[in-house]
Amino acid sequence: MSNNVYLIKLVSIGSSPLSVVVHTLSRVGLPAVLPCSVASHLDHRPHIQWQTISDSVFERMGQEQFQGEAYRDRADVPEELLVRGNCSLFLQDVRFSDAGIYESYLVVGESSIKNRILIQSVHLAVIDHKDIKSVQTGAELILDLHTHQAEQVIFQNSNETDWTVLWEKDAVINKKDYLEKRDNKLILSNVTARSAGTYKVLDSEGLALSTVKATVTVELLILCLMKAQSKLHFLS
C-alpha cells in the first residue's frame, strides 16, 4: 500500500449477490461516483480493491492506499465512508479513457494468501457536453472548457464548411477576435454575426469534450434601422 510492493497471492473465491452490473454515466471532466457497499461489521478496517479489466484503479486498507498510474490524484474511497460500509469509488476529472467496467473486491485473510470477494461490477459511460447559446452582437460569448484536459478550441462558421483553430492551450491562434481565458472558460468579446456557428473543445486526442452551437442576434441593430426608416418616412 502507499505504492509499496506486496508479494501477496490473491485468490478470487466468489461473488457477492450484489455483483450484478450497475450502470452509471458521467460527462467528461466532471466527478463520478461508482457505487459500492459492504457490510461494515465485517472489519473495522475493510480492505477494498477497485480495478478494471486491465488496470488497478484504487486500493485502501485503513489509511494505507494505492492509486493506479492512470488514476493518480483522481481516485479515492474515503476512509470515513469505508468504515461505515460505503466502498464507492470517487473519480475526479473523468476522462473518455475511464469508460468501461469496474469491479470492487473485498480482500480477506490474514496470511500471505488472501482471498478476494467480488462486491460490485459497475459500467461507467462517459459522454461529452453539448450546449446551445444565443448572444447579441457586441456581447460576450462564454465557452466553458469544462476540464484541464482541454487542449484546443475549433470553430466552424454557420455559412462555411472549414474548421478554424480559434484557441490552443497557452497560445492565442486567431487574433481577429478578442479572446481571454478566465476560470477555465474562454471569453469571446464583442461578437459579430460571423461569430455564429459551431465551437468544439478538443482534448489531446482530438476528441470533442464539448460542442456548442452559437447563434448571434441583431435585434438592436434591426430596431435602430427600423426607427431610422420610420423617422425618414415621417420627415418625407
GROMACS .gro file of C-alpha atoms in nm:
model
  236
    1MET     CA    1   0.000   0.000   0.000
    2SER     CA    2   0.108   0.361  -0.031
    3ASN     CA    3   0.262   0.247  -0.360
    4ASN     CA    4   0.478  -0.018  -0.190
    5VAL     CA    5   0.505  -0.365  -0.345
    6TYR     CA    6   0.347  -0.657  -0.159
    7LEU     CA    7   0.403  -1.020  -0.256
    8ILE     CA    8   0.056  -1.148  -0.175
    9LYS     CA    9  -0.125  -1.424  -0.357
   10LEU     CA   10  -0.482  -1.316  -0.425
   11VAL     CA   11  -0.747  -1.578  -0.491
   12SER     CA   12  -1.096  -1.484  -0.606
   13ILE     CA   13  -1.332  -1.714  -0.421
   14GLY     CA   14  -1.672  -1.597  -0.532
   15SER     CA   15  -1.903  -1.309  -0.586
   16SER     CA   16  -2.150  -1.119  -0.380
   17PRO     CA   17  -2.519  -1.147  -0.467
   18LEU     CA   18  -2.498  -0.772  -0.529
   19SER     CA   19  -2.244  -0.820  -0.809
   20VAL     CA   20  -2.493  -0.756  -1.091
   21VAL     CA   21  -2.357  -0.485  -1.321
   22VAL     CA   22  -2.469  -0.135  -1.224
   23HIS     CA   23  -2.467   0.132  -1.495
   24THR     CA   24  -2.364   0.491  -1.428
   25LEU     CA   25  -2.293   0.787  -1.654
   26SER     CA   26  -2.077   1.097  -1.629
   27ARG     CA   27  -1.992   1.386  -1.855
   28VAL     CA   28  -1.623   1.422  -1.931
   29GLY     CA   29  -1.435   1.644  -1.687
   30LEU     CA   30  -1.690   1.605  -1.408
   31PRO     CA   31  -1.670   1.385  -1.097
   32ALA     CA   32  -1.822   1.036  -1.100
   33VAL     CA   33  -1.923   0.804  -0.817
   34LEU     CA   34  -1.917   0.428  -0.876
   35PRO     CA   35  -2.149   0.280  -0.611
   36CYS     CA   36  -2.043   0.004  -0.374
   37SER     CA   37  -2.144  -0.113  -0.028
   38VAL     CA   38  -2.004  -0.374   0.207
   39ALA     CA   39  -2.116  -0.496   0.550
   40SER     CA   40  -1.944  -0.254   0.786
   41HIS     CA   41  -1.942  -0.503   1.075
   42LEU     CA   42  -1.708  -0.742   0.892
   43ASP     CA   43  -1.394  -0.548   0.973
   44HIS     CA   44  -1.330  -0.206   1.121
   45ARG     CA   45  -1.062  -0.168   0.852
   46PRO     CA   46  -1.202  -0.338   0.540
   47HIS     CA   47  -0.951  -0.395   0.263
   48ILE     CA   48  -1.106  -0.279  -0.066
   49GLN     CA   49  -0.974  -0.301  -0.423
   50TRP     CA   50  -1.112  -0.141  -0.739
   51GLN     CA   51  -0.990  -0.248  -1.081
   52THR     CA   52  -1.079  -0.257  -1.449
   53ILE     CA   53  -1.015  -0.549  -1.681
   54SER     CA   54  -0.662  -0.425  -1.746
   55ASP     CA   55  -0.569  -0.177  -1.471
   56SER     CA   56  -0.553  -0.141  -1.096
   57VAL     CA   57  -0.754   0.168  -1.004
   58PHE     CA   58  -0.754   0.209  -0.628
   59GLU     CA   59  -0.690   0.010  -0.311
   60ARG     CA   60  -0.745   0.102   0.052
   61MET     CA   61  -0.696  -0.060   0.391
   62GLY     CA   62  -0.734   0.193   0.669
   63GLN     CA   63  -0.510   0.491   0.599
   64GLU     CA   64  -0.298   0.296   0.354
   65GLN     CA   65  -0.389   0.343  -0.010
   66PHE     CA   66  -0.271   0.279  -0.364
   67GLN     CA   67  -0.370   0.463  -0.683
   68GLY     CA   68  -0.318   0.320  -1.030
   69GLU     CA   69  -0.096   0.523  -1.261
   70ALA     CA   70  -0.383   0.630  -1.487
   71TYR     CA   71  -0.584   0.741  -1.183
   72ARG     CA   72  -0.314   0.929  -0.995
   73ASP     CA   73  -0.468   1.205  -0.778
   74ARG     CA   74  -0.811   1.128  -0.924
   75ALA     CA   75  -0.940   0.820  -0.742
   76ASP     CA   76  -1.042   0.766  -0.380
   77VAL     CA   77  -1.253   0.553  -0.149
   78PRO     CA   78  -1.276   0.787   0.151
   79GLU     CA   79  -1.176   0.614   0.472
   80GLU     CA   80  -1.451   0.782   0.675
   81LEU     CA   81  -1.712   0.636   0.438
   82LEU     CA   82  -1.549   0.294   0.411
   83VAL     CA   83  -1.566   0.228   0.785
   84ARG     CA   84  -1.944   0.279   0.756
   85GLY     CA   85  -1.970   0.026   0.473
   86ASN     CA   86  -1.962   0.268   0.178
   87CYS     CA   87  -1.691   0.142  -0.058
   88SER     CA   88  -1.793   0.365  -0.352
   89LEU     CA   89  -1.515   0.480  -0.584
   90PHE     CA   90  -1.493   0.857  -0.631
   91LEU     CA   91  -1.333   0.963  -0.960
   92GLN     CA   92  -1.238   1.323  -1.036
   93ASP     CA   93  -1.196   1.492  -1.376
   94VAL     CA   94  -1.339   1.193  -1.563
   95ARG     CA   95  -1.177   1.114  -1.899
   96PHE     CA   96  -1.311   0.934  -2.204
   97SER     CA   97  -1.050   0.665  -2.138
   98ASP     CA   98  -1.214   0.598  -1.799
   99ALA     CA   99  -1.518   0.442  -1.967
  100GLY     CA  100  -1.562   0.069  -1.909
  101ILE     CA  101  -1.631  -0.199  -1.649
  102TYR     CA  102  -1.503  -0.153  -1.293
  103GLU     CA  103  -1.505  -0.421  -1.022
  104SER     CA  104  -1.475  -0.379  -0.647
  105TYR     CA  105  -1.338  -0.655  -0.424
  106LEU     CA  106  -1.325  -0.720  -0.053
  107VAL     CA  107  -0.986  -0.871   0.035
  108VAL     CA  108  -0.995  -1.109   0.332
  109GLY     CA  109  -0.739  -1.328   0.506
  110GLU     CA  110  -0.451  -1.278   0.748
  111SER     CA  111  -0.173  -1.479   0.584
  112SER     CA  112   0.025  -1.433   0.264
  113ILE     CA  113  -0.263  -1.599   0.080
  114LYS     CA  114  -0.557  -1.364   0.068
  115ASN     CA  115  -0.897  -1.417  -0.087
  116ARG     CA  116  -1.095  -1.167  -0.288
  117ILE     CA  117  -1.473  -1.149  -0.286
  118LEU     CA  118  -1.634  -0.963  -0.572
  119ILE     CA  119  -1.865  -0.697  -0.432
  120GLN     CA  120  -1.985  -0.494  -0.727
  121SER     CA  121  -1.941  -0.452  -1.103
  122VAL     CA  122  -2.006  -0.104  -1.241
  123HIS     CA  123  -2.018   0.007  -1.603
  124LEU     CA  124  -1.912   0.370  -1.643
  125ALA     CA  125  -2.016   0.555  -1.959
  126VAL     CA  126  -1.853   0.890  -2.037
  127ILE     CA  127  -2.017   1.140  -2.272
  128ASP     CA  128  -1.934   1.487  -2.400
  129HIS     CA  129  -2.103   1.820  -2.325
  130LYS     CA  130  -2.349   1.978  -2.566
  131ASP     CA  131  -2.496   2.326  -2.546
  132ILE     CA  132  -2.684   2.588  -2.747
  133LYS     CA  133  -2.612   2.956  -2.687
  134SER     CA  134  -2.763   3.275  -2.823
  135VAL     CA  135  -2.589   3.611  -2.782
  136GLN     CA  136  -2.639   3.958  -2.921
  137THR     CA  137  -2.387   4.138  -3.136
  138GLY     CA  138  -2.131   4.320  -2.927
  139ALA     CA  139  -2.183   4.093  -2.626
  140GLU     CA  140  -1.959   3.819  -2.486
  141LEU     CA  141  -1.974   3.454  -2.587
  142ILE     CA  142  -1.858   3.236  -2.298
  143LEU     CA  143  -1.731   2.887  -2.382
  144ASP     CA  144  -1.681   2.651  -2.089
  145LEU     CA  145  -1.365   2.441  -2.130
  146HIS     CA  146  -1.501   2.210  -1.855
  147THR     CA  147  -1.167   2.047  -1.772
  148HIS     CA  148  -0.790   2.089  -1.781
  149GLN     CA  149  -0.797   1.819  -2.049
  150ALA     CA  150  -0.897   2.093  -2.297
  151GLU     CA  151  -0.618   2.149  -2.549
  152GLN     CA  152  -0.784   2.328  -2.838
  153VAL     CA  153  -1.099   2.509  -2.949
  154ILE     CA  154  -1.202   2.496  -3.313
  155PHE     CA  155  -1.475   2.694  -3.489
  156GLN     CA  156  -1.691   2.642  -3.795
  157ASN     CA  157  -1.884   2.943  -3.925
  158SER     CA  158  -2.251   2.873  -3.996
  159ASN     CA  159  -2.201   2.950  -4.366
  160GLU     CA  160  -1.875   2.760  -4.414
  161THR     CA  161  -1.751   2.401  -4.408
  162ASP     CA  162  -1.391   2.455  -4.294
  163TRP     CA  163  -1.284   2.448  -3.931
  164THR     CA  164  -1.058   2.718  -3.785
  165VAL     CA  165  -0.834   2.680  -3.480
  166LEU     CA  166  -0.960   2.953  -3.251
  167TRP     CA  167  -0.758   2.876  -2.939
  168GLU     CA  168  -0.484   2.644  -2.819
  169LYS     CA  169  -0.361   2.596  -2.467
  170ASP     CA  170  -0.101   2.863  -2.383
  171ALA     CA  171  -0.143   3.035  -2.721
  172VAL     CA  172  -0.400   3.252  -2.898
  173ILE     CA  173  -0.416   3.141  -3.261
  174ASN     CA  174  -0.683   3.368  -3.407
  175LYS     CA  175  -0.611   3.729  -3.313
  176LYS     CA  176  -0.901   3.870  -3.513
  177ASP     CA  177  -1.131   3.811  -3.216
  178TYR     CA  178  -1.058   3.922  -2.866
  179LEU     CA  179  -1.001   3.607  -2.661
  180GLU     CA  180  -0.945   3.568  -2.292
  181LYS     CA  181  -0.914   3.253  -2.083
  182ARG     CA  182  -1.064   3.304  -1.741
  183ASP     CA  183  -1.157   3.045  -1.475
  184ASN     CA  184  -1.141   2.756  -1.722
  185LYS     CA  185  -1.362   2.947  -1.964
  186LEU     CA  186  -1.285   3.104  -2.300
  187ILE     CA  187  -1.435   3.451  -2.341
  188LEU     CA  188  -1.500   3.591  -2.689
  189SER     CA  189  -1.573   3.962  -2.659
  190ASN     CA  190  -1.762   4.189  -2.899
  191VAL     CA  191  -1.906   3.907  -3.108
  192THR     CA  192  -2.031   3.976  -3.458
  193ALA     CA  193  -2.267   3.797  -3.694
  194ARG     CA  194  -1.969   3.596  -3.817
  195SER     CA  195  -1.925   3.454  -3.467
  196ALA     CA  196  -2.233   3.236  -3.523
  197GLY     CA  197  -2.152   2.870  -3.579
  198THR     CA  198  -2.022   2.560  -3.405
  199TYR     CA  199  -1.749   2.559  -3.141
  200LYS     CA  200  -1.576   2.237  -3.032
  201VAL     CA  201  -1.345   2.194  -2.733
  202LEU     CA  202  -1.096   1.916  -2.807
  203ASP     CA  203  -0.868   1.708  -2.587
  204SER     CA  204  -0.514   1.595  -2.671
  205GLU     CA  205  -0.654   1.304  -2.875
  206GLY     CA  206  -0.872   1.533  -3.085
  207LEU     CA  207  -1.191   1.410  -2.919
  208ALA     CA  208  -1.467   1.665  -2.861
  209LEU     CA  209  -1.507   1.741  -2.491
  210SER     CA  210  -1.792   1.976  -2.577
  211THR     CA  211  -1.985   2.110  -2.874
  212VAL     CA  212  -2.159   2.448  -2.865
  213LYS     CA  213  -2.398   2.575  -3.131
  214ALA     CA  214  -2.396   2.955  -3.113
  215THR     CA  215  -2.635   3.199  -3.278
  216VAL     CA  216  -2.588   3.575  -3.285
  217THR     CA  217  -2.893   3.801  -3.274
  218VAL     CA  218  -2.901   4.156  -3.409
  219GLU     CA  219  -3.232   4.282  -3.269
  220LEU     CA  220  -3.083   4.609  -3.151
  221LEU     CA  221  -2.939   4.686  -3.492
  222ILE     CA  222  -3.265   4.600  -3.665
  223LEU     CA  223  -3.458   4.817  -3.418
  224CYS     CA  224  -3.230   5.113  -3.487
  225LEU     CA  225  -3.272   5.070  -3.862
  226MET     CA  226  -3.648   5.049  -3.827
  227LYS     CA  227  -3.653   5.367  -3.618
  228ALA     CA  228  -3.433   5.545  -3.871
  229GLN     CA  229  -3.655   5.437  -4.159
  230SER     CA  230  -3.966   5.544  -3.968
  231LYS     CA  231  -3.814   5.885  -3.900
  232LEU     CA  232  -3.721   5.932  -4.265
  233HIS     CA  233  -4.073   5.831  -4.370
  234PHE     CA  234  -4.221   6.084  -4.124
  235LEU     CA  235  -3.997   6.365  -4.249
  236SER     CA  236  -4.083   6.290  -4.609
   0.00000   0.00000   0.00000
